[in-house]
Amino acid sequence: MARSVYVDGRYRRYAEAAIHAEDRGFQFGDAVYEVVEVRDGRLVDAPRHLDRLDRSLAALSIAAPMSRAALRHVLHETIRRNRVRDGTVYLQVSRGAAPRDFAYPAADVAPTVVCLARASRPERIAATAAAGIAVRTMPDIRWGRCDIKTVMLLPACLAKAEARRHGAREAWLVDGDGLVTEGASSNAWIVTPAGEIVTRPRGPEILAGVTRQTVLDTAAALGLAVVERPFTVAEALAARETFITSASNTVMPVVEIDGAAIGDGRPGPVALRLREAFGRYADHASK
Ligand code: PMP
């Protein structure tokens, strides 16, 4: 099947799709993005992702490229053309193409929109979740506005590469006070020995994950108390269980941090319960 990608109003084969050499996303990382889970051909939590896209665009004074209905149409059409039933859809909006200059271009420069969809193997993700993953901690060297979902992802790439070098799938980033901010591409959670579910509060140091918010709602619906406060690496190492959340992995148990087993070294009951509850929610989620 020839895969198709949306670039500025047209669906093209990959080999024929092109971005302008002076697109500001390419030269300055002057672009924002979203990754939305596709489950059974439907978008999970689309309104929350599109709300966050609006916030990212507004924070950088990038004009909305089209109406929300039109964006939704692009997302659905990209999924349809690529016959993705389960996977993710990626949407990127840059400030557009203009002669290279740090200052913003004139207001009539149109944003560049790219959308692509990719199938995943749900059974493989489920097998990974059944085993749990390892994470590696490292200093958070990112900038001061991690709440904006920009494509400036080099620190995350470096962190993931370092994690992989140590056999871990994810990096947990640690601030100057020894507190975990979040994963390189996920939000970080612990369950304390007292049974308290803890995740860092929203703020400029983390991305307000859509999955994070839905898991907060899910936990509340299950009657599980969540405390939004920062936690240290030492607290995570001593936790009963730990896990991460993201659109592509939903709730993913973490069973090892820096080579040390968490709890009994197996996915914990709270993470598995939240994962299952999220799955039930997502199966009935927005179209
Ligand atoms: N934090 C960072 C830095 C991320 O890149 C991501 C995934 N895009 C998340 C958190 C999780 O966000 P979401 O649940 O919206 O995928």
Short mmCIF file of C-alpha atoms and ligand atoms in Angstrom, two decimals:
data_model
loop_
_atom_site.label_atom_id
_atom_site.label_comp_id
_atom_site.label_asym_id
_atom_site.label_seq_id
_atom_site.Cartn_x
_atom_site.Cartn_y
_atom_site.Cartn_z
CA MET A 1 0.00 0.00 0.00
CA ALA A 2 1.42 3.40 -0.97
CA ARG A 3 1.43 5.57 2.12
CA SER A 4 0.11 9.05 1.81
CA VAL A 5 1.01 12.20 3.72
CA TYR A 6 -0.87 15.49 3.91
CA VAL A 7 1.25 18.58 3.21
CA ASP A 8 -0.41 21.95 2.83
CA GLY A 9 -3.71 20.99 1.34
CA ARG A 10 -2.66 17.94 -0.66
CA TYR A 11 -2.33 14.24 0.02
CA ARG A 12 0.79 12.90 -1.63
CA ARG A 13 2.87 9.78 -1.73
CA TYR A 14 5.83 10.05 0.61
CA ALA A 15 8.36 10.20 -2.21
CA GLU A 16 6.55 13.17 -3.74
CA ALA A 17 5.75 15.12 -0.57
CA ALA A 18 8.07 18.03 0.18
CA ILE A 19 8.51 20.86 2.64
CA HIS A 20 10.07 24.18 1.63
CA ALA A 21 13.82 24.31 2.45
CA GLU A 22 13.23 27.51 4.42
CA ASP A 23 10.30 26.27 6.40
CA ARG A 24 10.74 27.68 9.91
CA GLY A 25 9.92 24.32 11.45
CA PHE A 26 12.97 22.92 9.67
CA GLN A 27 15.34 25.84 10.37
CA PHE A 28 14.29 27.02 13.84
CA GLY A 29 12.10 24.29 15.31
CA ASP A 30 9.42 26.98 14.99
CA ALA A 31 6.55 24.50 14.90
CA VAL A 32 4.16 22.65 17.18
CA TYR A 33 2.63 19.20 16.92
CA GLU A 34 0.20 16.68 18.32
CA VAL A 35 0.17 12.87 18.36
CA VAL A 36 -3.30 11.36 18.72
CA GLU A 37 -4.00 7.70 19.36
CA VAL A 38 -6.13 5.95 16.75
CA ARG A 39 -8.14 3.05 18.11
CA ASP A 40 -10.45 1.03 15.93
CA GLY A 41 -10.24 3.79 13.32
CA ARG A 42 -11.33 6.49 15.77
CA LEU A 43 -9.41 9.32 17.37
CA VAL A 44 -8.98 9.08 21.14
CA ASP A 45 -9.38 12.35 23.04
CA ALA A 46 -9.35 14.50 19.87
CA PRO A 47 -10.95 17.56 21.54
CA ARG A 48 -8.25 17.65 24.22
CA HIS A 49 -5.48 17.28 21.66
CA LEU A 50 -6.94 20.04 19.50
CA ASP A 51 -7.38 22.26 22.57
CA ARG A 52 -3.70 21.76 23.39
CA LEU A 53 -2.74 22.48 19.79
CA ASP A 54 -4.64 25.77 20.08
CA ARG A 55 -2.75 26.58 23.30
CA SER A 56 0.63 25.76 21.72
CA LEU A 57 -0.16 27.88 18.64
CA ALA A 58 -1.39 30.77 20.77
CA ALA A 59 1.70 30.65 23.03
CA LEU A 60 3.90 31.13 19.94
CA SER A 61 1.57 33.54 18.11
CA ILE A 62 1.22 31.15 15.17
CA ALA A 63 -2.10 31.63 13.39
CA ALA A 64 -4.52 28.70 13.40
CA PRO A 65 -4.04 27.18 9.94
CA MET A 66 -7.70 26.20 9.48
CA SER A 67 -10.90 25.63 11.41
CA ARG A 68 -11.13 22.82 13.93
CA ALA A 69 -13.61 21.00 11.71
CA ALA A 70 -11.17 21.21 8.80
CA LEU A 71 -8.30 19.93 10.98
CA ARG A 72 -10.43 17.02 12.11
CA HIS A 73 -11.23 16.27 8.50
CA VAL A 74 -7.50 16.20 7.66
CA LEU A 75 -6.81 13.84 10.59
CA HIS A 76 -9.60 11.46 9.56
CA GLU A 77 -8.75 11.60 5.88
CA THR A 78 -5.07 10.84 6.59
CA ILE A 79 -6.08 7.85 8.72
CA ARG A 80 -8.49 6.67 6.02
CA ARG A 81 -6.03 7.00 3.16
CA ASN A 82 -3.39 5.09 5.09
CA ARG A 83 -5.92 2.49 6.28
CA VAL A 84 -4.82 2.88 9.89
CA ARG A 85 -7.13 1.04 12.27
CA ASP A 86 -4.91 1.15 15.35
CA GLY A 87 -1.92 3.46 15.61
CA THR A 88 -1.24 7.16 15.81
CA VAL A 89 -1.83 10.25 13.71
CA TYR A 90 0.76 13.04 13.77
CA LEU A 91 -0.14 16.65 13.04
CA GLN A 92 2.46 19.41 12.76
CA VAL A 93 1.93 23.12 12.20
CA SER A 94 4.93 25.38 11.56
CA ARG A 95 5.01 29.16 11.26
CA GLY A 96 5.54 28.65 7.53
CA ALA A 97 8.30 29.27 4.99
CA ALA A 98 10.13 32.61 4.69
CA PRO A 99 13.70 33.82 3.98
CA ARG A 100 15.80 32.81 6.98
CA ASP A 101 15.52 35.44 9.71
CA PHE A 102 15.22 34.99 13.46
CA ALA A 103 12.47 37.62 13.57
CA TYR A 104 8.98 36.44 12.66
CA PRO A 105 7.99 36.82 8.99
CA ALA A 106 5.12 39.03 7.81
CA ALA A 107 1.67 38.01 8.99
CA ASP A 108 0.65 36.87 5.50
CA VAL A 109 3.08 33.92 5.61
CA ALA A 110 0.80 30.89 5.91
CA PRO A 111 1.52 28.13 8.45
CA THR A 112 2.68 24.79 7.03
CA VAL A 113 0.50 21.83 7.96
CA VAL A 114 1.72 18.23 7.80
CA CYS A 115 -0.29 15.18 8.80
CA LEU A 116 0.76 11.55 8.74
CA ALA A 117 -0.66 8.35 10.17
CA ARG A 118 1.10 5.22 11.24
CA ALA A 119 -0.24 1.81 12.25
CA SER A 120 0.90 0.22 15.51
CA ARG A 121 0.74 -3.34 16.73
CA PRO A 122 -1.62 -3.22 19.75
CA GLU A 123 -0.66 -6.77 20.74
CA ARG A 124 2.99 -5.76 20.93
CA ILE A 125 2.23 -2.74 23.10
CA ALA A 126 0.05 -4.99 25.29
CA ALA A 127 2.93 -7.47 25.64
CA THR A 128 5.29 -4.64 26.61
CA ALA A 129 2.78 -3.42 29.19
CA ALA A 130 2.41 -6.93 30.60
CA ALA A 131 6.18 -7.06 31.19
CA GLY A 132 6.68 -3.37 32.12
CA ILE A 133 9.53 -1.17 30.95
CA ALA A 134 12.81 0.13 32.34
CA VAL A 135 13.59 3.85 32.59
CA ARG A 136 16.84 5.72 33.08
CA THR A 137 17.05 9.00 34.96
CA MET A 138 19.11 11.94 33.69
CA PRO A 139 19.29 15.72 34.03
CA ASP A 140 16.50 17.69 32.36
CA ILE A 141 18.36 20.03 29.98
CA ARG A 142 15.29 21.36 28.16
CA TRP A 143 14.06 24.95 28.02
CA GLY A 144 11.66 26.83 30.31
CA ARG A 145 8.45 26.29 28.31
CA CYS A 146 8.01 22.53 28.18
CA ASP A 147 4.24 23.13 28.37
CA ILE A 148 4.32 24.17 24.69
CA LYS A 149 4.41 21.09 22.46
CA THR A 150 7.10 22.24 20.03
CA VAL A 151 9.18 20.14 17.63
CA MET A 152 12.38 21.25 19.43
CA LEU A 153 12.89 17.67 20.53
CA LEU A 154 16.68 17.31 20.49
CA PRO A 155 17.02 17.06 24.30
CA ALA A 156 14.38 14.32 24.24
CA CYS A 157 16.24 12.51 21.42
CA LEU A 158 19.51 12.70 23.37
CA ALA A 159 17.78 11.43 26.51
CA LYS A 160 16.12 8.53 24.69
CA ALA A 161 19.39 7.56 23.03
CA GLU A 162 21.13 7.56 26.42
CA ALA A 163 18.28 5.50 27.91
CA ARG A 164 18.49 2.98 25.07
CA ARG A 165 22.24 2.70 25.59
CA HIS A 166 21.42 1.44 29.08
CA GLY A 167 18.70 -0.90 27.88
CA ALA A 168 15.87 1.37 29.02
CA ARG A 169 12.92 2.41 26.84
CA GLU A 170 12.27 5.77 28.39
CA ALA A 171 14.25 8.52 30.12
CA TRP A 172 12.98 10.25 33.26
CA LEU A 173 14.19 13.82 33.35
CA VAL A 174 15.28 15.27 36.67
CA ASP A 175 15.37 18.98 37.54
CA GLY A 176 18.04 20.84 39.52
CA ASP A 177 16.28 20.01 42.81
CA GLY A 178 16.40 16.26 42.18
CA LEU A 179 12.70 16.18 41.31
CA VAL A 180 11.42 14.19 38.33
CA THR A 181 9.84 16.50 35.77
CA GLU A 182 8.49 13.92 33.28
CA GLY A 183 9.56 11.32 30.74
CA ALA A 184 11.28 12.32 27.50
CA SER A 185 7.96 11.67 25.74
CA SER A 186 5.60 10.80 28.58
CA ASN A 187 4.37 11.93 31.99
CA ALA A 188 5.78 10.20 35.08
CA TRP A 189 3.80 8.71 37.98
CA ILE A 190 4.48 6.81 41.21
CA VAL A 191 2.36 4.98 43.77
CA THR A 192 3.85 5.56 47.22
CA PRO A 193 4.16 2.84 49.91
CA ALA A 194 1.10 4.48 51.51
CA GLY A 195 -0.85 3.92 48.27
CA GLU A 196 -0.90 7.56 47.17
CA ILE A 197 -0.84 8.05 43.38
CA VAL A 198 1.48 10.98 42.61
CA THR A 199 2.28 12.95 39.47
CA ARG A 200 3.86 16.35 39.00
CA PRO A 201 1.41 19.26 38.74
CA ARG A 202 0.99 21.14 35.46
CA GLY A 203 3.42 23.97 34.92
CA PRO A 204 6.04 25.23 32.47
CA GLU A 205 8.38 22.33 33.38
CA ILE A 206 6.15 19.63 31.88
CA LEU A 207 3.85 18.97 28.99
CA ALA A 208 0.26 18.72 30.20
CA GLY A 209 -0.30 15.26 28.74
CA VAL A 210 -3.73 14.53 27.38
CA THR A 211 -3.39 10.97 28.66
CA ARG A 212 -2.28 12.37 32.03
CA GLN A 213 -5.54 14.35 32.27
CA THR A 214 -7.70 11.44 31.17
CA VAL A 215 -5.96 9.18 33.69
CA LEU A 216 -6.61 11.79 36.41
CA ASP A 217 -10.30 11.69 35.43
CA THR A 218 -10.28 7.90 35.27
CA ALA A 219 -8.65 7.61 38.69
CA ALA A 220 -11.26 9.95 40.15
CA ALA A 221 -14.05 7.89 38.57
CA LEU A 222 -12.56 4.75 40.15
CA GLY A 223 -12.38 6.50 43.53
CA LEU A 224 -8.56 6.50 43.52
CA ALA A 225 -6.98 9.60 45.05
CA VAL A 226 -4.24 11.31 43.08
CA VAL A 227 -1.94 13.93 44.56
CA GLU A 228 -0.40 16.37 42.10
CA ARG A 229 3.01 17.18 43.57
CA PRO A 230 6.62 16.71 42.45
CA PHE A 231 8.53 13.62 43.62
CA THR A 232 12.23 12.76 43.85
CA VAL A 233 14.13 9.92 42.19
CA ALA A 234 14.66 8.42 45.67
CA GLU A 235 10.90 8.42 46.23
CA ALA A 236 10.37 6.73 42.88
CA LEU A 237 12.95 4.06 43.73
CA ALA A 238 11.15 3.37 47.00
CA ALA A 239 7.69 3.46 45.40
CA ARG A 240 5.27 0.56 45.39
CA GLU A 241 4.87 1.01 41.65
CA THR A 242 5.70 3.47 38.90
CA PHE A 243 4.30 4.11 35.43
CA ILE A 244 4.21 6.54 32.52
CA THR A 245 1.39 7.90 30.40
CA SER A 246 1.32 9.02 26.77
CA ALA A 247 -1.08 8.88 23.83
CA SER A 248 0.91 6.17 22.04
CA ASN A 249 1.34 3.88 25.09
CA THR A 250 -1.60 4.97 27.28
CA VAL A 251 -0.65 3.70 30.79
CA MET A 252 2.68 1.85 30.68
CA PRO A 253 4.02 0.20 33.86
CA VAL A 254 7.65 0.98 34.79
CA VAL A 255 9.33 -1.91 36.62
CA GLU A 256 12.93 -0.74 36.75
CA ILE A 257 14.63 2.62 37.33
CA ASP A 258 18.39 2.96 36.78
CA GLY A 259 18.75 -0.83 36.95
CA ALA A 260 16.89 -1.16 40.28
CA ALA A 261 13.62 -3.11 40.43
CA ILE A 262 10.51 -1.21 41.58
CA GLY A 263 8.35 -3.12 44.05
CA ASP A 264 8.48 -6.79 43.13
CA GLY A 265 9.79 -5.94 39.65
CA ARG A 266 6.45 -6.56 37.98
CA PRO A 267 3.72 -4.19 36.74
CA GLY A 268 1.72 -2.97 39.71
CA PRO A 269 -2.02 -3.36 40.24
CA VAL A 270 -2.79 0.37 40.17
CA ALA A 271 -1.03 0.87 36.81
CA LEU A 272 -2.74 -2.18 35.34
CA ARG A 273 -6.12 -1.09 36.67
CA LEU A 274 -5.70 2.40 35.22
CA ARG A 275 -4.50 0.92 31.93
CA GLU A 276 -7.55 -1.28 31.70
CA ALA A 277 -9.89 1.56 32.67
CA PHE A 278 -8.25 3.82 30.10
CA GLY A 279 -8.76 1.12 27.47
CA ARG A 280 -12.46 0.89 28.27
CA TYR A 281 -12.74 4.68 28.13
CA ALA A 282 -10.83 4.89 24.83
CA ASP A 283 -12.95 2.18 23.25
CA HIS A 284 -15.95 4.46 23.75
CA ALA A 285 -14.08 7.70 23.22
CA SER A 286 -14.83 10.51 20.82
CA LYS A 287 -15.22 9.90 17.13
N1 PMP B 1 5.52 14.80 28.03
C1 PMP B 1 6.23 14.89 26.89
C2 PMP B 1 7.53 15.62 26.91
C3 PMP B 1 5.76 14.30 25.71
O1 PMP B 1 6.46 14.42 24.57
C4 PMP B 1 4.54 13.59 25.74
C5 PMP B 1 4.02 12.89 24.50
N2 PMP B 1 3.82 13.73 23.45
C6 PMP B 1 3.83 13.52 26.94
C7 PMP B 1 4.34 14.13 28.07
C8 PMP B 1 2.52 12.80 27.03
O2 PMP B 1 1.50 13.56 26.44
P1 PMP B 1 0.20 12.88 25.81
O3 PMP B 1 -0.42 12.08 26.90
O4 PMP B 1 -0.64 14.01 25.38
O5 PMP B 1 0.68 12.02 24.68
#
